mmCIF file of C-alpha atoms in Angstrom:
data_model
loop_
_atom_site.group_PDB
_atom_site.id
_atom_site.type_symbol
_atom_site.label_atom_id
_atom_site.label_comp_id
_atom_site.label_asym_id
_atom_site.label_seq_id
_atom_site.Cartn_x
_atom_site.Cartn_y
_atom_site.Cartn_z
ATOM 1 C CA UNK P 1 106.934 120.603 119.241
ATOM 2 C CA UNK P 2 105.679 123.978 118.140
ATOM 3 C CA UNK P 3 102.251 124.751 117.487
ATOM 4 C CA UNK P 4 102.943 125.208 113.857
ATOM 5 C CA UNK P 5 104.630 121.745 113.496
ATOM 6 C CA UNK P 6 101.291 120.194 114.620
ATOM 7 C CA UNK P 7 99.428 121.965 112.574
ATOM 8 C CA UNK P 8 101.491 121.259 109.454
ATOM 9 C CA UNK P 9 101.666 117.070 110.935
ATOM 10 C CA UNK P 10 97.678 117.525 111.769
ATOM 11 C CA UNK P 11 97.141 118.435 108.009
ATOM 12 C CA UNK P 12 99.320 115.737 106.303
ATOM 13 C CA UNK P 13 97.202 113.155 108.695
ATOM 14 C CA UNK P 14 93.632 114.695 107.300
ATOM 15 C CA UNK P 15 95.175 114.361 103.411
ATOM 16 C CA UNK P 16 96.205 110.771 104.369
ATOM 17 C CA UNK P 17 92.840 110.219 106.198
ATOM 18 C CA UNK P 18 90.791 111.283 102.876
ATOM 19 C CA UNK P 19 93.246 109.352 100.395
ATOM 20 C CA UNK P 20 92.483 105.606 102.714
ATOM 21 C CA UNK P 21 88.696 107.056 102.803
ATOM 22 C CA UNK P 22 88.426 107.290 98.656
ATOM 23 C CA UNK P 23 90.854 104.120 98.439
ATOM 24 C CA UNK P 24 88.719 102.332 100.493
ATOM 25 C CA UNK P 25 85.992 103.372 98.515
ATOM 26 C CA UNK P 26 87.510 101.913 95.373
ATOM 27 C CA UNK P 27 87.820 98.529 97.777
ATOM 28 C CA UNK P 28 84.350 98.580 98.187
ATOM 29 C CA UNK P 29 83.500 98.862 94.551
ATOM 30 C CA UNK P 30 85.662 96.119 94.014
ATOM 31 C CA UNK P 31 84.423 93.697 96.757
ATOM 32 C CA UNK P 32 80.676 94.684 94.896
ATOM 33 C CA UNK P 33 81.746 93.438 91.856
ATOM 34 C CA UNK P 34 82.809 90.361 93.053
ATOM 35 C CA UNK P 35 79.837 89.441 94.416
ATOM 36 C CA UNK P 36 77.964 90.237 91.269
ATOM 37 C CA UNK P 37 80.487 87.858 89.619
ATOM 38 C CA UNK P 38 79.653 85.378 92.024
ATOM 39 C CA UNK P 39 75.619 85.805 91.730
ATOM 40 C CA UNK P 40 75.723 84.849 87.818
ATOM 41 C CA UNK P 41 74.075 81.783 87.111
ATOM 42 C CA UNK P 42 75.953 78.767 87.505
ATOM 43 C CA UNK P 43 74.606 77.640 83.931
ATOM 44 C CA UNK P 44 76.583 80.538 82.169
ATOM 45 C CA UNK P 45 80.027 79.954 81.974
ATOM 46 C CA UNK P 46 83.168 81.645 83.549
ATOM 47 C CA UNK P 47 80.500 82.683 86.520
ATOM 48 C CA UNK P 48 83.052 85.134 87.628
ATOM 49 C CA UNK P 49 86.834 86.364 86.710
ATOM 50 C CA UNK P 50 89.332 84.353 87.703
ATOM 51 C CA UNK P 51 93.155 84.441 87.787
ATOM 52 C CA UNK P 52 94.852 81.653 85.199
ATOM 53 C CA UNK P 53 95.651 78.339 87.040
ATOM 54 C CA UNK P 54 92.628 78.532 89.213
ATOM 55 C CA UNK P 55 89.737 76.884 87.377
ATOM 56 C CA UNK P 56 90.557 73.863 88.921
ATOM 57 C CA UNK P 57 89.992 74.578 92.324
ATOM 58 C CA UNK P 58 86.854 76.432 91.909
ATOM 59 C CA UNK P 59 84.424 73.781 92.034
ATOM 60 C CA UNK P 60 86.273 72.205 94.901
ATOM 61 C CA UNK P 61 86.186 75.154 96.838
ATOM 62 C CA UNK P 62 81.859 76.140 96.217
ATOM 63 C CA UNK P 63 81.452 72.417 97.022
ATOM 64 C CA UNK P 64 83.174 72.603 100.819
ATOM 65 C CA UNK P 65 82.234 76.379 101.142
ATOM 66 C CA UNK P 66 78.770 74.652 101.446
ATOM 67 C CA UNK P 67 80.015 71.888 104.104
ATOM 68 C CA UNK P 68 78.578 71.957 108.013
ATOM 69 C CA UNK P 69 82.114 72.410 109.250
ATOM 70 C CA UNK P 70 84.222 76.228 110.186
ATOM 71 C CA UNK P 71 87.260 74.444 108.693
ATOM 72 C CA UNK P 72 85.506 74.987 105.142
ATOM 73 C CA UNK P 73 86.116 78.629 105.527
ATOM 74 C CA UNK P 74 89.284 77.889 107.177
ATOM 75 C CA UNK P 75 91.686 78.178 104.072
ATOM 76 C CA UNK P 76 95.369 79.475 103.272
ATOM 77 C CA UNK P 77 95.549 82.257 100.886
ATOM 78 C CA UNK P 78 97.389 79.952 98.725
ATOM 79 C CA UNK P 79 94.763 76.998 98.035
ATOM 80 C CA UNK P 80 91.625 80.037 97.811
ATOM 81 C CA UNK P 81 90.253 80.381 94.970
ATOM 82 C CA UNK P 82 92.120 83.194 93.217
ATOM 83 C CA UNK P 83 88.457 85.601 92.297
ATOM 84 C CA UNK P 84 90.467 88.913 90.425
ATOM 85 C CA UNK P 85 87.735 91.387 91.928
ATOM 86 C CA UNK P 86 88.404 90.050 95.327
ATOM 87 C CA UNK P 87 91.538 89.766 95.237
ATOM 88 C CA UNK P 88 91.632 93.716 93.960
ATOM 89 C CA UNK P 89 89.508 94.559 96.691
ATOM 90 C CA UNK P 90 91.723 93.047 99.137
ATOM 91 C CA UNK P 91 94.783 94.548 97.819
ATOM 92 C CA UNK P 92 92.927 98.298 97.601
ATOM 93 C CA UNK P 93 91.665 97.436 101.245
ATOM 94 C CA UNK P 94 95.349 97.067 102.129
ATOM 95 C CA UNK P 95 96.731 100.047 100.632
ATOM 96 C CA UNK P 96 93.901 102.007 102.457
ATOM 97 C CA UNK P 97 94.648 100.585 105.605
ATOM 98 C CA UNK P 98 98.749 101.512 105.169
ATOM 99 C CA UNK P 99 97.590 105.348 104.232
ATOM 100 C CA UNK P 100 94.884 105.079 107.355
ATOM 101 C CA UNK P 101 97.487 103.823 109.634
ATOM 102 C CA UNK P 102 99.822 106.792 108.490
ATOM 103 C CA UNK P 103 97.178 109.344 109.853
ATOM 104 C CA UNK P 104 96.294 107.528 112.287
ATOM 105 C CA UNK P 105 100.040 107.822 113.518
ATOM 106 C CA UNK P 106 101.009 111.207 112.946
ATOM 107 C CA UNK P 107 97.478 112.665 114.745
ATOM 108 C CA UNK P 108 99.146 111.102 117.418
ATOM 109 C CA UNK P 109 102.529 112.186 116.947
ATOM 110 C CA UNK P 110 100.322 116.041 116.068
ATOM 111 C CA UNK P 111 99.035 115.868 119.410
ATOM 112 C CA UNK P 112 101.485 114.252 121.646
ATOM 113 C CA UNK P 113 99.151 111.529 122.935
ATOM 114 C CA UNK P 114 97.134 109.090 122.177
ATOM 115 C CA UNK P 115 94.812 109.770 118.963
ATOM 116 C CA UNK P 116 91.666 108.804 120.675
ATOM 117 C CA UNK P 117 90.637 110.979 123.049
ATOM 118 C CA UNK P 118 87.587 112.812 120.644
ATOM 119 C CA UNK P 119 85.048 111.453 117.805
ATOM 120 C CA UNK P 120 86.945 112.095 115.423
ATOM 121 C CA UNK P 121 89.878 110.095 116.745
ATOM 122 C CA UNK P 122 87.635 107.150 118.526
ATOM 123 C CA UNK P 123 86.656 106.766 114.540
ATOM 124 C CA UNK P 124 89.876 107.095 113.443
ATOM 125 C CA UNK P 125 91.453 104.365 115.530
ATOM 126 C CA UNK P 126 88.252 102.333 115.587
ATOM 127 C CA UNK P 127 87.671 101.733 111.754
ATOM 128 C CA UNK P 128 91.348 101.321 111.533
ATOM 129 C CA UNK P 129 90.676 98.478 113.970
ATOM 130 C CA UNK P 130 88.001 97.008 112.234
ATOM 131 C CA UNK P 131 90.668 96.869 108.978
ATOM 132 C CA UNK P 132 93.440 95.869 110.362
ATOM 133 C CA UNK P 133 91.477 92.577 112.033
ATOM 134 C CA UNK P 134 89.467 92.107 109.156
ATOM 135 C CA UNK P 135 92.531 91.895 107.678
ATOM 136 C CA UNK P 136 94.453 89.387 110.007
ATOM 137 C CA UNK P 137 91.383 87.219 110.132
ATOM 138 C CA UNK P 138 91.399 86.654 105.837
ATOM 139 C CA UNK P 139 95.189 85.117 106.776
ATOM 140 C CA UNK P 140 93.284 82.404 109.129
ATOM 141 C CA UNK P 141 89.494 82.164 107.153
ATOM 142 C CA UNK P 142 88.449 83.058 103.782
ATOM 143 C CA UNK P 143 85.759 86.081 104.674
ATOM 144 C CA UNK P 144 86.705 88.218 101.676
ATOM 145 C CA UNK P 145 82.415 88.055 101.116
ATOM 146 C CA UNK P 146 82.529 90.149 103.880
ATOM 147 C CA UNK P 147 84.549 92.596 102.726
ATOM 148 C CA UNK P 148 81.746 95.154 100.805
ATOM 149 C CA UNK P 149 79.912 95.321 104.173
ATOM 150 C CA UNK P 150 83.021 95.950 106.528
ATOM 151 C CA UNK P 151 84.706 98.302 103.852
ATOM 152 C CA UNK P 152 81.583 100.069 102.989
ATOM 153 C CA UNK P 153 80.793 100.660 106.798
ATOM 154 C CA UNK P 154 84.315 101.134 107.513
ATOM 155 C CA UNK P 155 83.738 104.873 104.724
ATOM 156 C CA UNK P 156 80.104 105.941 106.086
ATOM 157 C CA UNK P 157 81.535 105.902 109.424
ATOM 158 C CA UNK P 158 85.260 107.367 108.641
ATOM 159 C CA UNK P 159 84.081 109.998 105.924
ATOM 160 C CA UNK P 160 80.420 111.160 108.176
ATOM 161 C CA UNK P 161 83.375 111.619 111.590
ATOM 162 C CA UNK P 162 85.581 113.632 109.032
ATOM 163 C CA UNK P 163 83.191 115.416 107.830
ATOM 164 C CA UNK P 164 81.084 116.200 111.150
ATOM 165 C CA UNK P 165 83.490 115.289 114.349
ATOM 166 C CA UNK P 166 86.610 116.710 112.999
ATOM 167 C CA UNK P 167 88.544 118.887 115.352
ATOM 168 C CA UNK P 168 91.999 120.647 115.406
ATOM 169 C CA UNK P 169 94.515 119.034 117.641
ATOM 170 C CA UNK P 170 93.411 120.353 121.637
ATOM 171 C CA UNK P 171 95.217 119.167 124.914
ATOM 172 C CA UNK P 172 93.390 116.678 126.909
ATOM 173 C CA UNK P 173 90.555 118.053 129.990
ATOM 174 C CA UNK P 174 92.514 116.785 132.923
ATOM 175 C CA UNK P 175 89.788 113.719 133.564
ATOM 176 C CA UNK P 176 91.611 112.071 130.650
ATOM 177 C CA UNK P 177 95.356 112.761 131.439
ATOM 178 C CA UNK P 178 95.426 108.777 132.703
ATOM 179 C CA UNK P 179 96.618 105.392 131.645
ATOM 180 C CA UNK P 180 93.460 104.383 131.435
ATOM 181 C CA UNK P 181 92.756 106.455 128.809
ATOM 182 C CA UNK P 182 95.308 104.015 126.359
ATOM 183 C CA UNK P 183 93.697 100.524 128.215
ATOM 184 C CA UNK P 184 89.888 101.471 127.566
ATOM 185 C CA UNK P 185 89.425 103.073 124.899
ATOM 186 C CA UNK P 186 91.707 101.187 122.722
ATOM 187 C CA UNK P 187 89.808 97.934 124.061
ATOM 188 C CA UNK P 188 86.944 99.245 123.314
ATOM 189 C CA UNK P 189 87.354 99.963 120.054
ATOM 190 C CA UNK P 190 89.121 96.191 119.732
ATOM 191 C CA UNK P 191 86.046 94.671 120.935
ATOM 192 C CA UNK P 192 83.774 97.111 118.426
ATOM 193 C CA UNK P 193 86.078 95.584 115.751
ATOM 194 C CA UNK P 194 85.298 92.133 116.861
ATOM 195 C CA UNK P 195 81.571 92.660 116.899
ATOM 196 C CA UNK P 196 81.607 94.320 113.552
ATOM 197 C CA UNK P 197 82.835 91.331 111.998
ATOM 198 C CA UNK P 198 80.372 89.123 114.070
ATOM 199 C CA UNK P 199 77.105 91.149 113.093
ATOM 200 C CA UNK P 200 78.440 91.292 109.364
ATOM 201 C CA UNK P 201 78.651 87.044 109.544
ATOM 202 C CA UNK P 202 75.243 87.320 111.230
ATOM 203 C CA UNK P 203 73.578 89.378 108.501
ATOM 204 C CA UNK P 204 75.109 86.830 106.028
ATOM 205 C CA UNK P 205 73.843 83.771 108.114
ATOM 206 C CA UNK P 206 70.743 85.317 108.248
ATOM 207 C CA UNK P 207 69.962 85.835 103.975
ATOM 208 C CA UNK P 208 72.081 82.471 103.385
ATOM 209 C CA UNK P 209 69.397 80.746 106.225
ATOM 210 C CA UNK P 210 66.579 82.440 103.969
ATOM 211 C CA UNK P 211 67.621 80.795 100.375
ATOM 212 C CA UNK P 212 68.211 77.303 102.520
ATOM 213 C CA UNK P 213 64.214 77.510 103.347
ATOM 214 C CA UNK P 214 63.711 78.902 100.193
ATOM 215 C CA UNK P 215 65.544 75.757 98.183
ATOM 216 C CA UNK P 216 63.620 73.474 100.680
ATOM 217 C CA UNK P 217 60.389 74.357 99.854
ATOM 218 C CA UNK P 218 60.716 74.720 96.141
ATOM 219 C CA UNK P 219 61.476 72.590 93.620
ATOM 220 C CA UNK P 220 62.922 75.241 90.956
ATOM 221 C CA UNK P 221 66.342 76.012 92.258
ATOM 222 C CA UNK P 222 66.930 78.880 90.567
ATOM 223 C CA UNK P 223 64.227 80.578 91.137
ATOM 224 C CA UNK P 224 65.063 79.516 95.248
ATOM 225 C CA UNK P 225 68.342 80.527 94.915
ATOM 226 C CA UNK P 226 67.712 83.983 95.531
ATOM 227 C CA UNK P 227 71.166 86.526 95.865
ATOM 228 C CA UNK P 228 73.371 83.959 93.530
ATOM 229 C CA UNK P 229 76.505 84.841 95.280
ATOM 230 C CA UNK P 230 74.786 83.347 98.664
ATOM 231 C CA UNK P 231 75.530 79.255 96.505
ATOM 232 C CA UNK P 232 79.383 80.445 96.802
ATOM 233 C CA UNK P 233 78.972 80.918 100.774
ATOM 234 C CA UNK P 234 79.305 78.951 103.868
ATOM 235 C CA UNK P 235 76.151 77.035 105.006
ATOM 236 C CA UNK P 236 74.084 79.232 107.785
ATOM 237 C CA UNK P 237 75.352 76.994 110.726
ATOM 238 C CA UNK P 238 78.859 77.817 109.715
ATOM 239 C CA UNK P 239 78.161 81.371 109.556
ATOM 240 C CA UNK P 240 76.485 80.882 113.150
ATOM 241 C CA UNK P 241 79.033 79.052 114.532
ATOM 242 C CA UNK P 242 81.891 81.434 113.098
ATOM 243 C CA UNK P 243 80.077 84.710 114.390
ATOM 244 C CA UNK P 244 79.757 83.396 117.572
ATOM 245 C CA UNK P 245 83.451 82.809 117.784
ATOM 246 C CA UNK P 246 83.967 86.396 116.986
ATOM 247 C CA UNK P 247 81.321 87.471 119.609
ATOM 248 C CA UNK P 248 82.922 85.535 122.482
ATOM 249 C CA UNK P 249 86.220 87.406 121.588
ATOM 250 C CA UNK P 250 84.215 90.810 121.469
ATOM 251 C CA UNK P 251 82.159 90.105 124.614
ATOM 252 C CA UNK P 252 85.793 89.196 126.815
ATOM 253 C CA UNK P 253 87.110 92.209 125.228
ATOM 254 C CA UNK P 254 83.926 94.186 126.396
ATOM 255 C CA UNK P 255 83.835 92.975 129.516
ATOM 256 C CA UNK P 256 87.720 94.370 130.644
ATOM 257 C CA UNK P 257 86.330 97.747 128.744
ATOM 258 C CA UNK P 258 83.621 97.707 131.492
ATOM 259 C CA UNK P 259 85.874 97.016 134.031
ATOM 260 C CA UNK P 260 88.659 99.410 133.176
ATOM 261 C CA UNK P 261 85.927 102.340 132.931
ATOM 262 C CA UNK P 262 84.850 101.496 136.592
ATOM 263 C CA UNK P 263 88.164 101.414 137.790
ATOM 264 C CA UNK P 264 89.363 105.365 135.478
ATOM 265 C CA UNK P 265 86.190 106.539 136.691
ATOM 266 C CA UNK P 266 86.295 105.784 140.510
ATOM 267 C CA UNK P 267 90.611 106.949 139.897
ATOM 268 C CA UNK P 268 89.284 110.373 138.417
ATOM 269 C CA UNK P 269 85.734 111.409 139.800
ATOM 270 C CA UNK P 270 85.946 109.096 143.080
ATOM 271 C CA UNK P 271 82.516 106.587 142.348
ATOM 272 C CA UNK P 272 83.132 103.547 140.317
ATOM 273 C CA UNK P 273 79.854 104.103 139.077
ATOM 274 C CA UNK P 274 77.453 107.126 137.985
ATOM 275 C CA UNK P 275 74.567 106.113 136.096
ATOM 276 C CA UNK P 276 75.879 108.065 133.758
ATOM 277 C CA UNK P 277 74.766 107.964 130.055
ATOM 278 C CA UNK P 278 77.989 106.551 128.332
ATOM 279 C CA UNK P 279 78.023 104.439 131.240
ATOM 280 C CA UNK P 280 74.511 102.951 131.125
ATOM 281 C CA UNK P 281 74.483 102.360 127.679
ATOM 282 C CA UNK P 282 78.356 100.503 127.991
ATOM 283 C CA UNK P 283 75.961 97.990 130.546
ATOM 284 C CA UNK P 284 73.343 97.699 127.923
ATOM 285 C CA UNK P 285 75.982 96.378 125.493
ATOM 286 C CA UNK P 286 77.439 94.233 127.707
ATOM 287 C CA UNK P 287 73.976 92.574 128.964
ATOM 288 C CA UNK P 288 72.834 92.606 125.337
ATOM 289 C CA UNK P 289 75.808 90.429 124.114
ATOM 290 C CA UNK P 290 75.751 88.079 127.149
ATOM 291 C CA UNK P 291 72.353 87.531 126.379
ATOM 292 C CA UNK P 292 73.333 86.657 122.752
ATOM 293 C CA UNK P 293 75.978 84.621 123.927
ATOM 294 C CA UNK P 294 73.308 82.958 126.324
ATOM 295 C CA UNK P 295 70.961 82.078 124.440
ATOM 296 C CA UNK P 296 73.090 80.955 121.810
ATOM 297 C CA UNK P 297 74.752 78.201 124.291
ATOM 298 C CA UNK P 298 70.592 77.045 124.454
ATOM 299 C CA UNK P 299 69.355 74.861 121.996
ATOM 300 C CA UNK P 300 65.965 76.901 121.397
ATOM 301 C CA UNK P 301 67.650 79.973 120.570
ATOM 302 C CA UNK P 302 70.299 78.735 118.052
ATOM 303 C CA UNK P 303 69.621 80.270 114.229
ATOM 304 C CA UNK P 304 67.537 83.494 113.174
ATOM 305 C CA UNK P 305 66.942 84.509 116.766
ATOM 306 C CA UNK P 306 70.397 84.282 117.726
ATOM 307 C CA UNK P 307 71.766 85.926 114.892
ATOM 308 C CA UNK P 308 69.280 88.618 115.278
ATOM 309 C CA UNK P 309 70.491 89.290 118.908
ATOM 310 C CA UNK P 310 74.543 89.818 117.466
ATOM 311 C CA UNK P 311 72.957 92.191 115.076
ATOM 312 C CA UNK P 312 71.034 93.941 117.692
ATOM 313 C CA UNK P 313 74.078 94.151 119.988
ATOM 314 C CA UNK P 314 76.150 95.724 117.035
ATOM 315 C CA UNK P 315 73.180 98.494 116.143
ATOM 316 C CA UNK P 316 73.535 99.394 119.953
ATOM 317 C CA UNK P 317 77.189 99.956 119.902
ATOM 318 C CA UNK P 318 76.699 102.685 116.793
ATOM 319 C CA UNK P 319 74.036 103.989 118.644
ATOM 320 C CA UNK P 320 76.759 104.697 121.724
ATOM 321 C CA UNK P 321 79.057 105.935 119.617
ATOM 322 C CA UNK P 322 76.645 108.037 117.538
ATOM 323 C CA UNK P 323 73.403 109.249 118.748
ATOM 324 C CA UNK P 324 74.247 108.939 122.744
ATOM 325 C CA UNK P 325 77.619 110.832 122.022
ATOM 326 C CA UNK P 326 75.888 113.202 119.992
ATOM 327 C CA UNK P 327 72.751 114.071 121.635
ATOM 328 C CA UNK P 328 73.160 113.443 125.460
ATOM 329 C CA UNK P 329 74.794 115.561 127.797
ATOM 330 C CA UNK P 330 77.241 113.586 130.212
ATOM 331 C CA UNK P 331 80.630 113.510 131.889
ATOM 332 C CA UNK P 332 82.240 111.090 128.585
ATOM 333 C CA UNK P 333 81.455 114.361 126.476
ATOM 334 C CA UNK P 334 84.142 114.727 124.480
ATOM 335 C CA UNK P 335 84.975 117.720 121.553
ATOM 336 C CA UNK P 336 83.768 117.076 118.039
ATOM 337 C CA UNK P 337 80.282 115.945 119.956
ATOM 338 C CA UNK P 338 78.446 118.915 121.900
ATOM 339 C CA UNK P 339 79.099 121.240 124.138
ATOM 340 C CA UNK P 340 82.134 120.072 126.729
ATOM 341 C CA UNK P 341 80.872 118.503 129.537
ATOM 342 C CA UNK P 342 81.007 120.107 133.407
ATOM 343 C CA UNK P 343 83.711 119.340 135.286
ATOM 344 C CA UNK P 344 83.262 116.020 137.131
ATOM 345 C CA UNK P 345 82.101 116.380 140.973
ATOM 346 C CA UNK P 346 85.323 115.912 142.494
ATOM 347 C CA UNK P 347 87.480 118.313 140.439
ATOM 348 C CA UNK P 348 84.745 120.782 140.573
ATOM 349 C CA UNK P 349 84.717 120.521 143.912
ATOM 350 C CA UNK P 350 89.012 120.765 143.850
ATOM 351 C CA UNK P 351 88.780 123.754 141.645
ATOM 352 C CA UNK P 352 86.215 125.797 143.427
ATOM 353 C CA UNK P 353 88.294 125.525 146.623
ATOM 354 C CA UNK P 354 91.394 126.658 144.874
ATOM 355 C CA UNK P 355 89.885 129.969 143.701
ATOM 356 C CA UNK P 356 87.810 130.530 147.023
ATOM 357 C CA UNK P 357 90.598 132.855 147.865
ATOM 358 C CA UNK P 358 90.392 135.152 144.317
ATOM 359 C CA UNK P 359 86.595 135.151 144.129
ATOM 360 C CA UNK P 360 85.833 135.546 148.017
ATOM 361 C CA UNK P 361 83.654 138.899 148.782
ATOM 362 C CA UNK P 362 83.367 140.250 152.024
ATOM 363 C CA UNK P 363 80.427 139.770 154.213
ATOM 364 C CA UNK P 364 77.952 143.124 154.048
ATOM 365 C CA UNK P 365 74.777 143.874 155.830
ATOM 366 C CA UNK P 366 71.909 144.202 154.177
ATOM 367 C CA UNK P 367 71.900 148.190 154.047
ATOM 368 C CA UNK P 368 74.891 147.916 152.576
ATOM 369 C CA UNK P 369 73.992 146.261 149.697
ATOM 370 C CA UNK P 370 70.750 148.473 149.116
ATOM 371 C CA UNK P 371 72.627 151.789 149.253
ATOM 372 C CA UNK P 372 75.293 150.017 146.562
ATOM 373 C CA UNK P 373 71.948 149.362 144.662
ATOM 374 C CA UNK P 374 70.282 153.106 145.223
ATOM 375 C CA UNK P 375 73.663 154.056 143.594
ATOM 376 C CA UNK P 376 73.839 152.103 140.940
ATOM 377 C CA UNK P 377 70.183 153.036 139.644
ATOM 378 C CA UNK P 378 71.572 156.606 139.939
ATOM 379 C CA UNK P 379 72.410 158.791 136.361
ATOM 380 C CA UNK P 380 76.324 158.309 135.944
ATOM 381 C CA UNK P 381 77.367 162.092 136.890
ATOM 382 C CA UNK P 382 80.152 163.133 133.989
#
């Protein structure tokens, strides 16, 4: 491939990238929308839009939504209840994620390798992670609430790495030339998917546990209710017990990332482990989810303070991604971040024995090198 065929294929994937980013943008207005249909009072009538021959079900479905079982959110397509904005937002989300998966592809095909070896691509293939199991998961449960936070996070974190990680098409520092380079970082980003979805059900768990109190303790349900499209949403313990589905799925996920880095890293700068930023902070999340996962499995820490800890976990992976890829220094530098990082310790050492021979200077003695000095201090005679 010739370098002006990548350029040309590199260019078509950026236009495809910014037509999924302003598509999914359009989702995400839609997905709002529906959720302002779905917070209108239930004493006005026709609370929200909704497609002809689905009236009936409606009630049906707010009635189970609000059951202590996962099978109430556990719904074929079919049998949902057919909500126009959601369903526009779902079919926007889709034609986003076709156009995303497009340049996606052909930044692969651009570079002749896997399109995730920079910023820019780890966002690229990781949002288009999050969408496509956002989107396998609405075949299995009904989590189309969830679709203005996953959608709207899905274009602050693809349009900011467009905008600021965005780099032309370069070959890949010889560290990466591996295997492992396809294994972990594509199971990493699976896992980031995972936890997405978990923290967004864990936000949601933690404002639908709020109007529960709320309703409690007052007698004027209205007034308790709160965010009105929280009465069309699963009870708190089935959010719980849904994001911590999720989370175990994330954390196994995680867990083979952690493993597979150990195993690249002791294959390509001879240590399986560095203390090295990317590194330490990959521990963090892992610890930081097992904890979650912990504490969850104890009776004392089920609720808030569970769902807290799956948020928490989340905020730390952006903060790898983001600020620790941005702003510290370390062998997992990549370009579109800082400043390449120095060559690992091994291939340092590799490479300064190979050009020993160029760079090698004969001994001298040390009037030598004072009479080279005397005459270099001396006026250039022309």
């Amino acid at each position: 491939m010739t370098g002006t065929d990548a350029l040309s294929l590199d260019g078509i994937s950026l236009l495809l990238v910014w037509t999924a980013i302003a598509t999914y943008l359009l989702a995400f207005i839609a997905y709002t929308i529906d959720l302002a249909g779905r917070s209108v009072p239930a004493s006005v009538p026709q609370r929200e839009p909704v497609l002809a021959g689905a009236t009936a079900r409606a009630g049906q479905q707010t009635d189970n939504a609000q059951s202590g079982s996962v099978d109430s959110v556990r719904t074929p397509p079919a049998q949902r209840q057919r909500l126009l904005w959601a369903r526009i937002g779902t079919s926007l989300t889709v034609l986003a994620f076709l156009f995303h998966l497009a340049g996606t592809i052909l930044r692969g095909i651009a570079a002749e390798r896997v399109p995730w070896a920079n910023m820019y691509e780890f966002a690229l293939t990781g949002t288009v992670l999050i969408v496509a199991v956002y989107l396998l998961v609405l075949r299995r449960y009904d989590l189309r609430f969830l679709g203005a936070f996953l959608i709207g996070m899905v274009v602050l974190l693809l349009g900011g790495a467009t905008v600021s990680f965005y780099v032309e098409v370069v070959p890949l520092m010889d560290p990466l030339k591996s295997v492992w380079l396809v294994i972990h970082v594509f199971v990493a980003s699976l896992a980031t998917a995972l936890f997405a979805i978990a923290c967004g059900i864990s936000i949601t768990q933690l404002l639908q546990a709020r109007r529960e109190r709320r309703t409690r303790a007052s007698s004027d349900t209205a007034r308790a209710d709160g965010l009105g499209f929280l009465r069309t949403l699963p009870a708190a313990d089935v959010l719980e017990s849904l994001a911590y589905r999720f989370a175990i799925v994330g954390f196994v996920f995680w867990t083979f990332t952690l493993i597979a880095g150990a195993i690249w890293a002791n294959d390509s700068w001879g240590r399986y482990w560095g203390f090295d930023v990317k590194e330490v902070w990959t521990f963090v999340i892992w610890v930081l989810y097992a904890g979650y996962i912990h504490a969850r499995a104890t009776r004392g820490w089920r609720g808030t303070r569970s769902a807290w800890l799956s948020i928490i976990g989340f905020v730390a992976v952006l903060f790898n991604f983001t600020i620790v890829n941005m702003f510290f220094q370390g062998l997992h530098s990549t370009p579109g971040s800082h400043d390449p990082a120095p060559l690992p310790r091994p291939l340092a050492r590799a490479e300064s024995t190979h050009m020993t021979p160029i760079l090698s200077i004969p001994a001298t003695t040390g009037a030598d090198a004072t009479e080279r000095g005397q005459r270099s201090l001396r006026p250039r005679q022309e």
